Amino acid sequence: MIAGPEDAMQQSAETVDLAGLVADLNNLLRLKTTVIGMKLFARAEDMEAIPKIRRPNAVHTTDQIVSMASRLGWTVGITGDDLVGAQCRAVIGLAPQDEKWLAGENYVGVWHGTAEDARKRQEALDVVPFGRYQALAVSPLASGRLNPPDICLVYATPGQMIILINGLQYTGYKKFEWGVVGETACADSWGRALKSGEPSLSLPCYAERRYGGVPDEEMLMALKPHHLAKAIEGMTALAKNGLRYPIPPYGIQSDVRAGMGVSYAKK
């Protein structure tokens, strides 16, 4: 669940070597997109106090704001007034998830064939509860300007992403089960991770790709800094076992026994 004020105060006193995490992650996965942090603020003044913060001078989607950090390397802060509509605001808790929002009327005949379908999709979204926060900031994780961030955002290809997931599962194994809401897939990633505190994988949606510039080949993982550290520790152990990225193709017509003896043999 989302941390309360006492948890936030405790976390603020604990700094993390974010630059070190990013260096290790890039060494293991060879990511091409900047790993970023995201943080919610109970007061807009605290967001505005972040060093080198940029404030929008136009109306944007949250997807665009996130990509200003991940694609351009900017540190950007927003309030609900900077976002285009209730959908973007509600996912991050900057607008109410009221009856009008739940009805999803704007999506009928666009993304869904009936009002019932639109409402079901709205009800399925993982969102931050309204009323606790006034602002949000995103920044390259290695900059340390959000230390600690609430969550980290990692854009990666499917091949990179499965190794990251394998790293999370190396110790303390658990089966991950994620959903796909379709449009507004940011609720599957940062919405779910902010709400639940759990690693959250998504297939970026039309809006994220059209307005946020997310390329076809990328997926998105949102996770807390300690989960990222756990994944890196697991991936490091896997790499020592010869299980690392990039995954070299073995050959679909080759005798598999020699390869299996190398990849799956006990080290």
CSV table of C-alpha atoms in Angstrom, one decimal, residues 64-250:
chain,number,residue,atom,x,y,z
A,64,GLN,CA,4.7,13.0,-22.0
A,65,ILE,CA,5.9,14.1,-18.6
A,66,VAL,CA,7.4,10.7,-17.9
A,67,SER,CA,9.1,10.7,-21.3
A,68,MET,CA,10.7,14.1,-20.7
A,69,ALA,CA,12.6,12.3,-18.0
A,70,SER,CA,13.2,9.0,-19.7
A,71,ARG,CA,13.9,10.3,-23.2
A,72,LEU,CA,15.3,13.8,-22.6
A,73,GLY,CA,16.9,13.4,-19.1
A,74,TRP,CA,14.9,16.2,-17.5
A,75,THR,CA,13.6,16.6,-14.0
A,76,VAL,CA,10.0,17.7,-14.3
A,77,GLY,CA,7.3,18.4,-11.7
A,78,ILE,CA,3.5,18.7,-12.2
A,79,THR,CA,0.3,19.4,-10.5
A,80,GLY,CA,-3.1,18.3,-11.8
A,81,ASP,CA,-3.5,21.6,-13.6
A,82,ASP,CA,-0.6,20.7,-15.9
A,83,LEU,CA,-2.4,17.5,-17.2
A,84,VAL,CA,-4.8,17.3,-20.1
A,85,GLY,CA,-7.8,15.7,-18.3
A,86,ALA,CA,-9.2,13.6,-15.5
A,87,GLN,CA,-7.9,10.3,-16.8
A,88,CYS,CA,-4.2,11.3,-16.4
A,89,ARG,CA,-4.9,13.1,-13.1
A,90,ALA,CA,-6.9,10.3,-11.5
A,91,VAL,CA,-4.3,7.5,-12.1
A,92,ILE,CA,-1.8,9.3,-10.0
A,93,GLY,CA,-4.3,10.5,-7.4
A,94,LEU,CA,-4.5,14.2,-8.5
A,95,ALA,CA,-8.2,14.0,-9.4
A,96,PRO,CA,-11.2,12.1,-7.9
A,97,GLN,CA,-12.2,8.7,-9.1
A,98,ASP,CA,-15.8,9.8,-8.9
A,99,GLU,CA,-19.0,8.6,-10.6
A,100,LYS,CA,-18.4,10.8,-13.7
A,101,TRP,CA,-14.9,9.4,-14.0
A,102,LEU,CA,-16.0,5.8,-13.5
A,103,ALA,CA,-18.6,6.1,-16.2
A,104,GLY,CA,-15.9,6.7,-18.8
A,105,GLU,CA,-18.4,8.4,-21.2
A,106,ASN,CA,-15.6,9.8,-23.4
A,107,TYR,CA,-14.5,6.3,-24.3
A,108,VAL,CA,-17.8,5.0,-25.6
A,109,GLY,CA,-17.7,4.5,-29.3
A,110,VAL,CA,-13.9,5.2,-29.3
A,111,TRP,CA,-12.1,2.6,-27.2
A,112,HIS,CA,-15.2,0.6,-26.2
A,113,GLY,CA,-18.4,-0.4,-28.0
A,114,THR,CA,-20.8,0.2,-25.1
A,115,ALA,CA,-21.1,2.3,-21.9
A,116,GLU,CA,-20.9,-1.0,-19.9
A,117,ASP,CA,-17.5,-1.9,-21.4
A,118,ALA,CA,-16.1,1.6,-20.8
A,119,ARG,CA,-17.2,1.5,-17.1
A,120,LYS,CA,-15.7,-1.9,-16.6
A,121,ARG,CA,-12.4,-0.7,-18.0
A,122,GLN,CA,-12.4,2.3,-15.7
A,123,GLU,CA,-13.2,0.2,-12.7
A,124,ALA,CA,-10.4,-2.2,-13.6
A,125,LEU,CA,-7.7,0.6,-13.4
A,126,ASP,CA,-5.2,0.6,-10.5
A,127,VAL,CA,-5.0,4.2,-9.3
A,128,VAL,CA,-3.6,6.2,-6.4
A,129,PRO,CA,-6.4,7.2,-4.0
A,130,PHE,CA,-7.4,10.9,-4.3
A,131,GLY,CA,-6.9,13.5,-1.6
A,132,ARG,CA,-3.4,12.7,-0.3
A,133,TYR,CA,-1.2,14.3,-2.9
A,134,GLN,CA,-0.9,17.6,-4.7
A,135,ALA,CA,2.0,17.1,-7.1
A,136,LEU,CA,4.3,14.6,-8.8
A,137,ALA,CA,7.9,14.7,-10.1
A,138,VAL,CA,9.9,12.5,-12.4
A,139,SER,CA,13.7,12.6,-12.8
A,140,PRO,CA,16.6,10.4,-14.1
A,141,LEU,CA,17.2,8.0,-11.3
A,142,ALA,CA,21.0,8.5,-11.3
A,143,SER,CA,20.6,12.2,-10.7
A,144,GLY,CA,19.6,11.5,-7.1
A,145,ARG,CA,17.1,14.4,-7.1
A,146,LEU,CA,14.4,12.1,-5.9
A,147,ASN,CA,16.1,10.1,-3.2
A,148,PRO,CA,14.4,7.9,-2.5
A,149,PRO,CA,11.7,8.0,-5.3
A,150,ASP,CA,8.4,6.2,-4.6
A,151,ILE,CA,9.1,4.0,-7.6
A,152,CYS,CA,11.6,3.5,-10.4
A,153,LEU,CA,10.5,3.1,-14.1
A,154,VAL,CA,12.5,0.8,-16.4
A,155,TYR,CA,11.8,0.6,-20.1
A,156,ALA,CA,13.2,-2.5,-21.7
A,157,THR,CA,12.7,-5.0,-24.5
A,158,PRO,CA,11.0,-8.3,-23.8
A,159,GLY,CA,14.4,-10.0,-23.7
A,160,GLN,CA,15.8,-7.6,-21.2
A,161,MET,CA,12.6,-7.6,-19.2
A,162,ILE,CA,12.5,-11.4,-18.7
A,163,ILE,CA,16.1,-11.3,-17.3
A,164,LEU,CA,15.0,-8.5,-14.9
A,165,ILE,CA,12.1,-10.7,-13.8
A,166,ASN,CA,14.4,-13.7,-13.4
A,167,GLY,CA,16.6,-11.5,-11.2
A,168,LEU,CA,13.6,-10.6,-9.0
A,169,GLN,CA,12.8,-14.3,-8.7
A,170,TYR,CA,16.3,-15.6,-8.0
A,171,THR,CA,15.6,-15.6,-4.2
A,172,GLY,CA,12.3,-15.4,-2.4
A,173,TYR,CA,10.6,-16.7,-5.4
A,174,LYS,CA,7.0,-15.7,-6.2
A,175,LYS,CA,4.9,-16.0,-9.3
A,176,PHE,CA,4.1,-12.6,-10.8
A,177,GLU,CA,0.6,-12.1,-12.1
A,178,TRP,CA,-0.1,-8.9,-14.0
A,179,GLY,CA,-3.1,-7.7,-15.9
A,180,VAL,CA,-3.6,-5.7,-19.1
A,181,VAL,CA,-6.3,-3.0,-18.9
A,182,GLY,CA,-5.7,-1.9,-22.6
A,183,GLU,CA,-5.9,1.8,-23.0
A,184,THR,CA,-4.6,3.7,-20.0
A,185,ALA,CA,-2.0,1.0,-19.4
A,186,CYS,CA,-0.1,3.5,-17.2
A,187,ALA,CA,-2.5,2.1,-14.5
A,188,ASP,CA,-0.8,-1.2,-15.0
A,189,SER,CA,2.7,0.2,-14.4
A,190,TRP,CA,3.0,3.4,-12.3
A,191,GLY,CA,-0.6,3.3,-11.1
A,192,ARG,CA,-0.4,-0.2,-9.8
A,193,ALA,CA,3.2,0.2,-8.4
A,194,LEU,CA,2.3,3.4,-6.6
A,195,LYS,CA,-0.9,1.9,-5.2
A,196,SER,CA,0.4,-1.5,-4.2
A,197,GLY,CA,4.1,-1.1,-3.8
A,198,GLU,CA,4.6,-4.3,-5.9
A,199,PRO,CA,6.7,-4.6,-9.1
A,200,SER,CA,4.3,-3.9,-12.0
A,201,LEU,CA,4.8,-4.8,-15.6
A,202,SER,CA,2.9,-3.2,-18.5
A,203,LEU,CA,2.5,-3.2,-22.3
A,204,PRO,CA,2.5,0.6,-22.9
A,205,CYS,CA,-0.7,1.6,-24.6
A,206,TYR,CA,-1.5,3.7,-27.7
A,207,ALA,CA,-1.3,7.0,-25.7
A,208,GLU,CA,2.0,6.1,-24.2
A,209,ARG,CA,3.4,5.3,-27.6
A,210,ARG,CA,1.8,8.2,-29.5
A,211,TYR,CA,2.2,11.0,-26.9
A,212,GLY,CA,5.0,9.5,-24.8
A,213,GLY,CA,7.1,8.3,-27.7
A,214,VAL,CA,7.6,4.8,-26.3
A,215,PRO,CA,9.0,2.7,-29.1
A,216,ASP,CA,7.3,-0.5,-30.3
A,217,GLU,CA,9.8,-2.8,-28.8
A,218,GLU,CA,9.7,-1.5,-25.2
A,219,MET,CA,7.8,-2.7,-22.2
A,220,LEU,CA,7.7,-0.9,-18.8
A,221,MET,CA,8.4,-2.1,-15.3
A,222,ALA,CA,7.6,0.0,-12.3
A,223,LEU,CA,9.1,-1.0,-9.0
A,224,LYS,CA,10.4,0.3,-5.7
A,225,PRO,CA,14.1,1.0,-5.3
A,226,HIS,CA,14.6,-2.0,-3.0
A,227,HIS,CA,12.9,-4.3,-5.6
A,228,LEU,CA,15.3,-2.9,-8.2
A,229,ALA,CA,18.3,-3.6,-5.9
A,230,LYS,CA,17.0,-7.2,-5.4
A,231,ALA,CA,16.6,-7.7,-9.2
A,232,ILE,CA,20.2,-6.5,-9.7
A,233,GLU,CA,21.5,-8.8,-7.1
A,234,GLY,CA,19.6,-11.7,-8.7
A,235,MET,CA,20.8,-10.8,-12.2
A,236,THR,CA,24.4,-10.6,-11.0
A,237,ALA,CA,24.1,-14.2,-9.6
A,238,LEU,CA,22.4,-15.4,-12.8
A,239,ALA,CA,25.2,-13.8,-14.9
A,240,LYS,CA,27.8,-15.8,-12.9
A,241,ASN,CA,25.9,-18.9,-13.8
A,242,GLY,CA,26.1,-18.0,-17.5
A,243,LEU,CA,22.5,-16.8,-17.7
A,244,ARG,CA,22.8,-13.2,-18.9
A,245,TYR,CA,21.7,-10.6,-21.4
A,246,PRO,CA,22.0,-10.6,-24.4
A,247,ILE,CA,20.6,-14.1,-24.8
A,248,PRO,CA,22.6,-15.7,-27.6
A,249,PRO,CA,20.5,-17.8,-30.1
A,250,TYR,CA,21.6,-21.4,-30.1
